[in-house]
Tab-separated table of C-alpha atoms in Angstrom:
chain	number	residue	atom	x	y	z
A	8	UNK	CA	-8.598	-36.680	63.465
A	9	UNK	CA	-5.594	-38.294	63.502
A	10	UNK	CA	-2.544	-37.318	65.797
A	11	UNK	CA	-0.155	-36.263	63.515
A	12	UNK	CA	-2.963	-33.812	62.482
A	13	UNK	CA	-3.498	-32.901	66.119
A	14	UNK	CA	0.340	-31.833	66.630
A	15	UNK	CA	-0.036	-29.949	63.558
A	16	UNK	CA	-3.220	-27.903	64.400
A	17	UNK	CA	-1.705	-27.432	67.532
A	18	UNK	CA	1.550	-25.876	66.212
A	19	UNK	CA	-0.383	-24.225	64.222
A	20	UNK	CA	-2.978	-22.452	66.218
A	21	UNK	CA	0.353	-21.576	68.503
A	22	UNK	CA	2.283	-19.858	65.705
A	23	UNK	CA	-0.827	-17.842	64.453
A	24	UNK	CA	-1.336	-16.588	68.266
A	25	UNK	CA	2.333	-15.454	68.564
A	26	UNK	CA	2.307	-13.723	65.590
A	27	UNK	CA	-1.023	-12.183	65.917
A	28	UNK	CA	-0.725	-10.360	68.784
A	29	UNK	CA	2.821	-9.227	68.395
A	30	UNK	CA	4.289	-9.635	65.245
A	31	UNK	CA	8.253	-10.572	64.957
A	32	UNK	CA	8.367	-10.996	68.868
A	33	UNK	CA	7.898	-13.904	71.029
A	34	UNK	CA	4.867	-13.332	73.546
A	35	UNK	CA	5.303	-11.833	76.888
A	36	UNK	CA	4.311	-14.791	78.825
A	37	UNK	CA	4.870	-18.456	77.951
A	38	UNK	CA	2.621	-19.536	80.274
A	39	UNK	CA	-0.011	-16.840	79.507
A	40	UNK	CA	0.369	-18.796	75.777
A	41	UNK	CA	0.063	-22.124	76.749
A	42	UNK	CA	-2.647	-21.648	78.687
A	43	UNK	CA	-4.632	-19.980	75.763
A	44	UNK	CA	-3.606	-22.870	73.462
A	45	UNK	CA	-4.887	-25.714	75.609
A	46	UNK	CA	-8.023	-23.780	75.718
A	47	UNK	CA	-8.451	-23.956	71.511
A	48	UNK	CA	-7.355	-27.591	71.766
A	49	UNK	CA	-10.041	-28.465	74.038
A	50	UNK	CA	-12.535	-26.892	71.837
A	51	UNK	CA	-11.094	-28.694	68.937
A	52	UNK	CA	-11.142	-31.761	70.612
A	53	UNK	CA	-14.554	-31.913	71.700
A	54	UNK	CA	-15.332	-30.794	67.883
A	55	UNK	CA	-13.393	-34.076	66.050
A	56	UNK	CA	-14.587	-36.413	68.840
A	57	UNK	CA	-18.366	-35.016	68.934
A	58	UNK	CA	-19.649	-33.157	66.369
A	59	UNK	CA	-22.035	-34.998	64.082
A	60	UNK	CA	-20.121	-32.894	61.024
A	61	UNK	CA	-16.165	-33.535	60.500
A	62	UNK	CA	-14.061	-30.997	60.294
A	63	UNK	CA	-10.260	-31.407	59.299
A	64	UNK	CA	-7.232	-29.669	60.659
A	65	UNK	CA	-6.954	-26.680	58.266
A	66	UNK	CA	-10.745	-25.817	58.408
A	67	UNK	CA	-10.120	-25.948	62.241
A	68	UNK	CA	-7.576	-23.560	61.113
A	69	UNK	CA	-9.466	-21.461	59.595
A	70	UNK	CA	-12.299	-21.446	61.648
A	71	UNK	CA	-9.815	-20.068	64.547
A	72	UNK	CA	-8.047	-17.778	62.463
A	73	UNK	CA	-11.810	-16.396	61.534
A	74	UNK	CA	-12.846	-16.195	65.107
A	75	UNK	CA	-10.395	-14.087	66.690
A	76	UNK	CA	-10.359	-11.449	64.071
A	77	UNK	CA	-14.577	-11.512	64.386
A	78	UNK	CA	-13.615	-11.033	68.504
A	79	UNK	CA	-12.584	-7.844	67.352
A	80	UNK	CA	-15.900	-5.993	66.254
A	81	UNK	CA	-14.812	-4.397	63.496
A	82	UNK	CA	-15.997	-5.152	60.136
A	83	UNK	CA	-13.399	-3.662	58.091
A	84	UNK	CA	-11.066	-6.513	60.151
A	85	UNK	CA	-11.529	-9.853	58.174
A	86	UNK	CA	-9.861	-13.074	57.858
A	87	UNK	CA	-9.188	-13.832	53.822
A	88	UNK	CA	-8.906	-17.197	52.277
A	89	UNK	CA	-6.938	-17.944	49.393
A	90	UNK	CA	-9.255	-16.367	46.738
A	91	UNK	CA	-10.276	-12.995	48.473
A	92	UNK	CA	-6.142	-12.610	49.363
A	93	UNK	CA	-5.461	-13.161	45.686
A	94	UNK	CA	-7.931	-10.819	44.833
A	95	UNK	CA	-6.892	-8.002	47.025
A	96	UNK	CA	-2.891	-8.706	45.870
A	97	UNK	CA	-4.451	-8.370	42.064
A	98	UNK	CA	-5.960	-5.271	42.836
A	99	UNK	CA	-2.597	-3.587	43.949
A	100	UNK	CA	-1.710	-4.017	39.877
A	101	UNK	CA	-4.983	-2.588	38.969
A	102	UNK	CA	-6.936	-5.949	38.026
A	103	UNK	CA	-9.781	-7.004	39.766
A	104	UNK	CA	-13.118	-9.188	38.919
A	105	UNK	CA	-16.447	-8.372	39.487
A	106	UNK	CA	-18.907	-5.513	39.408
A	107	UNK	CA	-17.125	-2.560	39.649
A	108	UNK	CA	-18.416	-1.175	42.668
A	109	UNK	CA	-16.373	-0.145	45.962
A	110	UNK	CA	-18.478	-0.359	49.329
A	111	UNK	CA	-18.594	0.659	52.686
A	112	UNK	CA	-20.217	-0.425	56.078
A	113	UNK	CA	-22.462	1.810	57.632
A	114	UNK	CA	-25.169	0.819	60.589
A	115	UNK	CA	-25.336	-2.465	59.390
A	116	UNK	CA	-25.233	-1.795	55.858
A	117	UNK	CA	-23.442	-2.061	52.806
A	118	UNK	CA	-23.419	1.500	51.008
A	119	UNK	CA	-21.809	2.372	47.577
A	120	UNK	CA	-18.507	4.334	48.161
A	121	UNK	CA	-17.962	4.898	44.973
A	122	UNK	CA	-18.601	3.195	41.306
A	123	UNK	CA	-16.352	3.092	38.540
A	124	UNK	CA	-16.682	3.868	34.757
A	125	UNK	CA	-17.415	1.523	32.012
A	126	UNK	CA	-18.244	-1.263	34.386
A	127	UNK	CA	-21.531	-3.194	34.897
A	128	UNK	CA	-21.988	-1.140	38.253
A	129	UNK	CA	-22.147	2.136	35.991
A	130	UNK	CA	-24.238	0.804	33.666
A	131	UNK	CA	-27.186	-1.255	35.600
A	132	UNK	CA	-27.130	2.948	37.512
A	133	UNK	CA	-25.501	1.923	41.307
A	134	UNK	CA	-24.551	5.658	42.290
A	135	UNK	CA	-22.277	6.397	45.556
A	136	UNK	CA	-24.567	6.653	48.394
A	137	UNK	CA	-26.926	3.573	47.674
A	138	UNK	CA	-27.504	0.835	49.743
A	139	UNK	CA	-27.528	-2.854	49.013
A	140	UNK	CA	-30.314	-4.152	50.114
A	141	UNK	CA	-30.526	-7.595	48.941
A	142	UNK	CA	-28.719	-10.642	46.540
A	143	UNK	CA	-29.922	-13.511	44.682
A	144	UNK	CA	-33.281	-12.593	46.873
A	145	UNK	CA	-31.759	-13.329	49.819
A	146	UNK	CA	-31.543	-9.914	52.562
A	147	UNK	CA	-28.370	-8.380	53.898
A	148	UNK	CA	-30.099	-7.275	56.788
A	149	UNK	CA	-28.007	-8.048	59.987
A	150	UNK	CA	-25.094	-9.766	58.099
A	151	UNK	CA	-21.605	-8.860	58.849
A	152	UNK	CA	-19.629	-7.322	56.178
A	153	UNK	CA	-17.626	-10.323	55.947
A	154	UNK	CA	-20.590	-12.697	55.204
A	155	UNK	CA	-21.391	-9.396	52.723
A	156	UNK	CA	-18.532	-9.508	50.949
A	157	UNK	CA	-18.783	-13.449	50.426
A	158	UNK	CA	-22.107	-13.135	48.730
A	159	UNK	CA	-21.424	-10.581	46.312
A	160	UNK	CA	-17.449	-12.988	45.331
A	161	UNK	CA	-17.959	-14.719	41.861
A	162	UNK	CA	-15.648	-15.435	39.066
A	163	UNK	CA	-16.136	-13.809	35.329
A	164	UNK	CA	-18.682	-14.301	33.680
A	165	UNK	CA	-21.426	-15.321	36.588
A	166	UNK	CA	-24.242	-12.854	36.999
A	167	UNK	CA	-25.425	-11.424	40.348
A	168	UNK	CA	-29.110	-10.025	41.162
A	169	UNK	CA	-28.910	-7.387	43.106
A	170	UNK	CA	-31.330	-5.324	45.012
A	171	UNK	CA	-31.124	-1.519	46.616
A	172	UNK	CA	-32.109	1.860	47.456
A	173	UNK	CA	-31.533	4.336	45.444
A	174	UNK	CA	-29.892	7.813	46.833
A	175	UNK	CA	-31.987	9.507	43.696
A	176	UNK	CA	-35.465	9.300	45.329
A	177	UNK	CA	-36.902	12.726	46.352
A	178	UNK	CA	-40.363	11.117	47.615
A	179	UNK	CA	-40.824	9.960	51.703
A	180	UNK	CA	-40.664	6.675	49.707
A	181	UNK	CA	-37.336	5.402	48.821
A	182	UNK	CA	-36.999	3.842	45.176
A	183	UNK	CA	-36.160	0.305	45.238
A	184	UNK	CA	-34.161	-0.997	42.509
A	185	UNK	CA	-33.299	-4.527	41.185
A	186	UNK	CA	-30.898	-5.549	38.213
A	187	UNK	CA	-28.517	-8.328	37.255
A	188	UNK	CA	-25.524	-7.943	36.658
A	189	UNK	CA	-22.509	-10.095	35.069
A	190	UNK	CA	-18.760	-9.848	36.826
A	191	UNK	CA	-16.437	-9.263	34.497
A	192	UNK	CA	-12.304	-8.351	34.566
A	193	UNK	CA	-12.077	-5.014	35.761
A	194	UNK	CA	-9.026	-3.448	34.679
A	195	UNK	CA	-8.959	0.034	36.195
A	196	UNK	CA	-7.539	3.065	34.464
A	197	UNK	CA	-6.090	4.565	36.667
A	198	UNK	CA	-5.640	8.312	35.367
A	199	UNK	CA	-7.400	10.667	32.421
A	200	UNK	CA	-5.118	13.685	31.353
A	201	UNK	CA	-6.782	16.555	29.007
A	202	UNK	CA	-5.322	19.941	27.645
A	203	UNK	CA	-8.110	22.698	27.161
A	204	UNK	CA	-6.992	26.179	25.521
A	205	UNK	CA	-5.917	28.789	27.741
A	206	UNK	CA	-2.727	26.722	29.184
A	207	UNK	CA	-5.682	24.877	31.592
A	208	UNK	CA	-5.694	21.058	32.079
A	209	UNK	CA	-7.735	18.038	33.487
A	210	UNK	CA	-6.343	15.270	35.425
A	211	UNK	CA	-9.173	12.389	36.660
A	212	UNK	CA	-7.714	10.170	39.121
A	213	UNK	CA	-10.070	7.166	38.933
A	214	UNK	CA	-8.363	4.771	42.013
A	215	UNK	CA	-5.359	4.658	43.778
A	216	UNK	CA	-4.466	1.110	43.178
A	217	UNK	CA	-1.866	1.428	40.996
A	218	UNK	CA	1.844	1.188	41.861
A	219	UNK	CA	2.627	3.144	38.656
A	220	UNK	CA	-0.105	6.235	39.408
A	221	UNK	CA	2.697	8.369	40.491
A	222	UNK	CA	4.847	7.785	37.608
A	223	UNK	CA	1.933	8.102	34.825
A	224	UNK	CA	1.092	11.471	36.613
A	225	UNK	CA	4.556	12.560	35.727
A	226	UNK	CA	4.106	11.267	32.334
A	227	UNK	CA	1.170	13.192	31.402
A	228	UNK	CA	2.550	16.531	32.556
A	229	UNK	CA	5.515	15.787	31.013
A	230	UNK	CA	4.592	14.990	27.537
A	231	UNK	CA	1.954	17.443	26.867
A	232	UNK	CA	2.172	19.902	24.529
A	233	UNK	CA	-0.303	22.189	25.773
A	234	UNK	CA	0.740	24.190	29.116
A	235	UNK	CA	-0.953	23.673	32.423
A	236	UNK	CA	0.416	27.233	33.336
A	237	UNK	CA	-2.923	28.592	34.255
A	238	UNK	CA	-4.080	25.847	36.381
A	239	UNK	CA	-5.207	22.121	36.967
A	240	UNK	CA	-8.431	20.551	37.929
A	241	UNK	CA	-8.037	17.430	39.897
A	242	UNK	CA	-10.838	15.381	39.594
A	243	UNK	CA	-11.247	12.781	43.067
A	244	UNK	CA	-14.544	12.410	42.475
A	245	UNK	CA	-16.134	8.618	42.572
A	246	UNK	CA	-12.389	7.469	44.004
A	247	UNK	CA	-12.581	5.106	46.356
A	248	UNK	CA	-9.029	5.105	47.070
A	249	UNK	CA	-6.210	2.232	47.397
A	250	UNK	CA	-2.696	2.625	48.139
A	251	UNK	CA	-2.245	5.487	50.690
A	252	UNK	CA	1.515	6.202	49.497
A	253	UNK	CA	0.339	7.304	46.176
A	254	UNK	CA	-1.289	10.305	47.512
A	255	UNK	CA	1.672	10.827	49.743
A	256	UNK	CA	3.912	10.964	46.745
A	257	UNK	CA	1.337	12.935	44.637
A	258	UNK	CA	0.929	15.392	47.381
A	259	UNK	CA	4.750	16.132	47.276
A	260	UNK	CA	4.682	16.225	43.340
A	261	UNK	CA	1.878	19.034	43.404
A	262	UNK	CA	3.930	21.547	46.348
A	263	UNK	CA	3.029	19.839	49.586
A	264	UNK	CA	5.630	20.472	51.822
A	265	UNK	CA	5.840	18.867	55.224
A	266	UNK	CA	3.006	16.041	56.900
A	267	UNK	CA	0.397	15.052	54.430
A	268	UNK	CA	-1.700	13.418	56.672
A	269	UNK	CA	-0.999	11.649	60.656
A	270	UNK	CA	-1.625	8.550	61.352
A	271	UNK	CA	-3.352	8.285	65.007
A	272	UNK	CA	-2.904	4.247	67.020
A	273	UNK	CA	-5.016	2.761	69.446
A	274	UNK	CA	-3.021	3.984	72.112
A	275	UNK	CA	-3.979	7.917	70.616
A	276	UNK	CA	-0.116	8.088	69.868
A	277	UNK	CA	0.190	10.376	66.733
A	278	UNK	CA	2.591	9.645	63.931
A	279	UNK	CA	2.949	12.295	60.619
A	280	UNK	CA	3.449	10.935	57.425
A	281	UNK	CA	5.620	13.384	55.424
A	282	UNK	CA	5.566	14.390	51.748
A	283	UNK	CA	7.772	12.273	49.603
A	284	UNK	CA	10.345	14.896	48.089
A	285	UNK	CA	10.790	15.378	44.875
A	286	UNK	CA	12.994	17.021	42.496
A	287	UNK	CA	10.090	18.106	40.314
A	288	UNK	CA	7.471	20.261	41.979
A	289	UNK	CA	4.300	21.064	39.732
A	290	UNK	CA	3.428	24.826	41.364
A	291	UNK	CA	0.288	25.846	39.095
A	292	UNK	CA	-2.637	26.631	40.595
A	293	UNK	CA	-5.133	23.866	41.695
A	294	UNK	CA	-8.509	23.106	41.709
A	295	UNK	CA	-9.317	19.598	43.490
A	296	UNK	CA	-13.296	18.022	43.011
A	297	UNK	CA	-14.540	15.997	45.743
A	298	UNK	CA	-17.813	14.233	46.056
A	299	UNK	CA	-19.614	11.747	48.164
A	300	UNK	CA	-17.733	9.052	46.393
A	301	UNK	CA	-14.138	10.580	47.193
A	302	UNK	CA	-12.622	8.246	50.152
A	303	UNK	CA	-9.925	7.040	51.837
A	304	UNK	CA	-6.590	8.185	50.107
A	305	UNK	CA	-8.408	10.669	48.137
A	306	UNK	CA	-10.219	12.458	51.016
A	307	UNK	CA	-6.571	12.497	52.391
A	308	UNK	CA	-4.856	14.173	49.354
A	309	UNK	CA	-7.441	16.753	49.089
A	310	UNK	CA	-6.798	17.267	52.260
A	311	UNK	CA	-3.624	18.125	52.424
A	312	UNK	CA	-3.895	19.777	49.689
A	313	UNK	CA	-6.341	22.087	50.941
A	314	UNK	CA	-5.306	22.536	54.344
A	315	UNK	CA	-1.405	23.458	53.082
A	316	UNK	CA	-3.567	26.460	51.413
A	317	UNK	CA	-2.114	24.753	47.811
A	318	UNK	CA	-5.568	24.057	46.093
A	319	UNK	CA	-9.810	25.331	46.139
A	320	UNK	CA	-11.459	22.405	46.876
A	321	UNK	CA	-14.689	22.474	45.444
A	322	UNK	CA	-17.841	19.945	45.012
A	323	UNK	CA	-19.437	18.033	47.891
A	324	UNK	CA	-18.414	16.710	50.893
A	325	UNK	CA	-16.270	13.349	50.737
A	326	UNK	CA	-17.270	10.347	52.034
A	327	UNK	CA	-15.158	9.905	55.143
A	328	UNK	CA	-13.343	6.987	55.365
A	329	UNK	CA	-10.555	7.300	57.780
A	330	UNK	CA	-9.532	4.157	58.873
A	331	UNK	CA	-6.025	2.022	58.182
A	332	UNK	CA	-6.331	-1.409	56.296
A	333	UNK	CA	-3.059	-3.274	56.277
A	334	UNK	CA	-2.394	-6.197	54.403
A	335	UNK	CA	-0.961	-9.496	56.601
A	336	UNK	CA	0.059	-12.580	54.727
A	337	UNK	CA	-0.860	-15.589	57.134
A	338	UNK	CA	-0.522	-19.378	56.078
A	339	UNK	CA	-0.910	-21.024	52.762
A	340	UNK	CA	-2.082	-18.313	51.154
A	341	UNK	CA	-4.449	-16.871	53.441
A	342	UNK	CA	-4.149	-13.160	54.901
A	343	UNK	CA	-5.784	-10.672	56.884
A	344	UNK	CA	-6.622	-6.797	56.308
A	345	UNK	CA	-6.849	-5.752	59.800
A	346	UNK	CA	-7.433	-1.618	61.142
A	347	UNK	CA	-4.451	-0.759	62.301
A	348	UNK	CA	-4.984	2.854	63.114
A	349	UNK	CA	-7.219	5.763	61.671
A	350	UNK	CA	-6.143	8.596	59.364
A	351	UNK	CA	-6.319	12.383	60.659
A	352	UNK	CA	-5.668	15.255	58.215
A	353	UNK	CA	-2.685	17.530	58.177
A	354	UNK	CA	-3.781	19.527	60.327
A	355	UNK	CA	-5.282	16.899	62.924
A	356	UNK	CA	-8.823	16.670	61.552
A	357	UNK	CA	-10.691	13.147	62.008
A	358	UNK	CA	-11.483	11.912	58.359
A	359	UNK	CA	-13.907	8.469	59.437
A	360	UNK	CA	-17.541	9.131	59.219
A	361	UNK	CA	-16.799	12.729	58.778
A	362	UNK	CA	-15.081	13.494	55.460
A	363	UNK	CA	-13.543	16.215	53.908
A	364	UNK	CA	-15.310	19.733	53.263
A	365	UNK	CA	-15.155	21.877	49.711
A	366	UNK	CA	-14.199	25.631	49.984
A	367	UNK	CA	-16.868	25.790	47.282
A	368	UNK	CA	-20.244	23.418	47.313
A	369	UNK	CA	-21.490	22.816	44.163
A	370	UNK	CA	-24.708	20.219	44.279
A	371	UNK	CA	-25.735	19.257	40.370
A	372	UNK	CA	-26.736	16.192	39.150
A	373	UNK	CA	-24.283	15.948	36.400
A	374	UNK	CA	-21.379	16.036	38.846
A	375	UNK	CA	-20.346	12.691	39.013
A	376	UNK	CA	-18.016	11.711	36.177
A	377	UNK	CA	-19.909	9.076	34.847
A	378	UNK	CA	-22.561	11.250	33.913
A	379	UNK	CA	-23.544	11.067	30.221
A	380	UNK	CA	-24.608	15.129	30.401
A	381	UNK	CA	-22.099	17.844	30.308
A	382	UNK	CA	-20.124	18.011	33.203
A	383	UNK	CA	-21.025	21.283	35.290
A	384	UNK	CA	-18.443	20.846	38.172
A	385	UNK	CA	-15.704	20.778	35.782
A	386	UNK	CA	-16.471	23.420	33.955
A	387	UNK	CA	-17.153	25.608	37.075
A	388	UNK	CA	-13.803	24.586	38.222
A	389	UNK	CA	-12.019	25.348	34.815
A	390	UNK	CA	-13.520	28.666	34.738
A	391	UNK	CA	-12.396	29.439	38.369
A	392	UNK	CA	-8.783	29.168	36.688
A	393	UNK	CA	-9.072	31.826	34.055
């Protein structure tokens, strides 16, 4: 490696640190710094002079950048290249390639959050709950969720075989299942809006990464010409969740007054996010549905909207996950999503691993909204409003 490349890995590496571990300030101790640089140029140094495989200065980059976020032990923590930052940015306006499928880490394992309609997820039968077991043959046993994630990136049109359990078997034997499927664009409707008779209405919130959710909320319930007087069902079911100040401002929009949710640090210091006001309050009675695929900012706004006493939540418990991804842009288009604290209820309740509880448990198999049957849990909820 040449010097000029040296000077620049070391500037680098020295910039990354400082901003890493305290963002817009300069580090405590200079010293403390420069020690902990020399250290990563000795290990780079030994790796240009030595190692039988060159490396160049941004994959040493990389490679560092990677490392200290793995020191962390937390798999929702992961260094992004260019591609998987993209990819998360896209999301945010509701696009998004691949399967159709949101996961979660648990033990070791990758498990199905949630899965969303029309996609090849829905229709190869991936149901919230299952577990990836395998890809392209090769097993996800004792991977991180990093190296996860990596196997199951592709670009439109490539297929991916996938192997796992299925949540559906009742035997001590758990059905194995196996299917290929083809990525494809993904672009997520966010909301579903329907009128029934008796001034009752239907709103499906499918994800929470759209920027416009709150504003196409108000445009359903504003341009219908059948009343919701009588009631709402909001249907969380199978949402994985997204951007966390949607449900804040939907919270406000449907009577919640006050904190929403809190917002608890490392240090156990808590912080409450209030309800975004509003000067148009939608008062009707509420019905919320919940299910094992309901997480993140959905588990939080039926939450709140439970534990203000302004809706019945009703269906299964939610799938609990409580923790806070933020978004960092690093260096040439690389970023991080890093935990940056965990999500407690209104009322101080832990969310992670836990979830949210109905009022009203109601365990059918045509509950999830991708079912093909009639939908029970709807229609139990619709007649709760009469």
């Amino acid at each position: 490696m040449s010097t000029q490349s040296w000077k620049m890995t070391a500037a680098l590496l020295a910039c990354f640190i400082t901003g890493l571990a305290f963002p817009g300030q300069a580090t405590r101790s200079q010293a403390n710094s420069s020690s902990q640089l020399a250290r990563l140029h000795n290990v780079a140094k030994v790796l240009s002079s030595q190692a039988l495989t060159s490396v160049t200065a941004v994959e040493l980059w990389d490679g560092a950048s990677r490392g200290m976020v793995e020191a962390l032990a937390d798999p929702y923590s992961v260094f992004l290249n260019v591609e998987q930052y993209q990819a998360l940015e896209s999301q945010k306006r509701g696009e998004a390639v691949g399967i159709g499928v949101e996961l979660a880490y648990r033990e070791g394992q990758a498990v199905v959050v949630s899965v969303l309609s029309n996609t090849p997820a829905q229709r190869n039968g991936l149901k919230a709950g299952d577990r990836l077991l395998a890809v392209e043959g090769v097993s996800l046993a004792d991977l991180s969720w990093a190296e996860i994630n990596a196997r199951l990136q592709g670009q439109v049109g490539e297929s991916l075989l996938l192997r796992w359990q299925s949540t559906l078997a009742t035997s001590a034997r758990p059905v194995v299942r196996e299917a290929r499927f083809v990525r494809e664009n993904l672009r997520l409707e966010a909301t579903r809006f329907t009128a029934y008779e008796g001034e009752r209405c239907l709103l499906r919130l499918q994800t929470f990464l759209s920027e416009s959710l709150l504003e196409d909320v108000q445009q359903h319930l504003q341009d219908t010409d059948v009343s919701c007087e009588q009631g709402m069902v909001l249907d969380l079911r199978n949402n994985p969740g997204g951007l966390v100040g949607q449900a804040v401002d939907l919270a406000g929009l449907f009577g919640v007054e006050g904190t929403v949710f809190q917002l608890q640090s490392r240090e156990g210091q808590l912080t409450p996010i209030q309800a975004t006001p509003t000067d148009e309050v939608w008062d009707f009675p509420l019905v919320v549905l919940i299910d094992q695929g309901s997480a993140s900012a959905s588990e939080l706004l039926a939450a709140a909207l439970k534990e203000s006493g302004r809706a019945v939540v009703m269906g299964e418990t939610s799938f609990g996950k409580g923790l806070v991804q933020s978004l960092f842009p690093l260096y040439e288009g690389r970023g991080l999503s890093l935990t940056t604290a965990r999500y407690l209820t209104r009322l101080g309740n832990p969310v992670h691993e836990v979830g949210v509880a109905p009022d009203v448990v109601i365990q059918t198999d045509t509950n999830s909204p991708n079912a093909t049957e009639p939908d029970i849990a709807v229609q139990i909820a619709l007649d709760y409003l009469r």
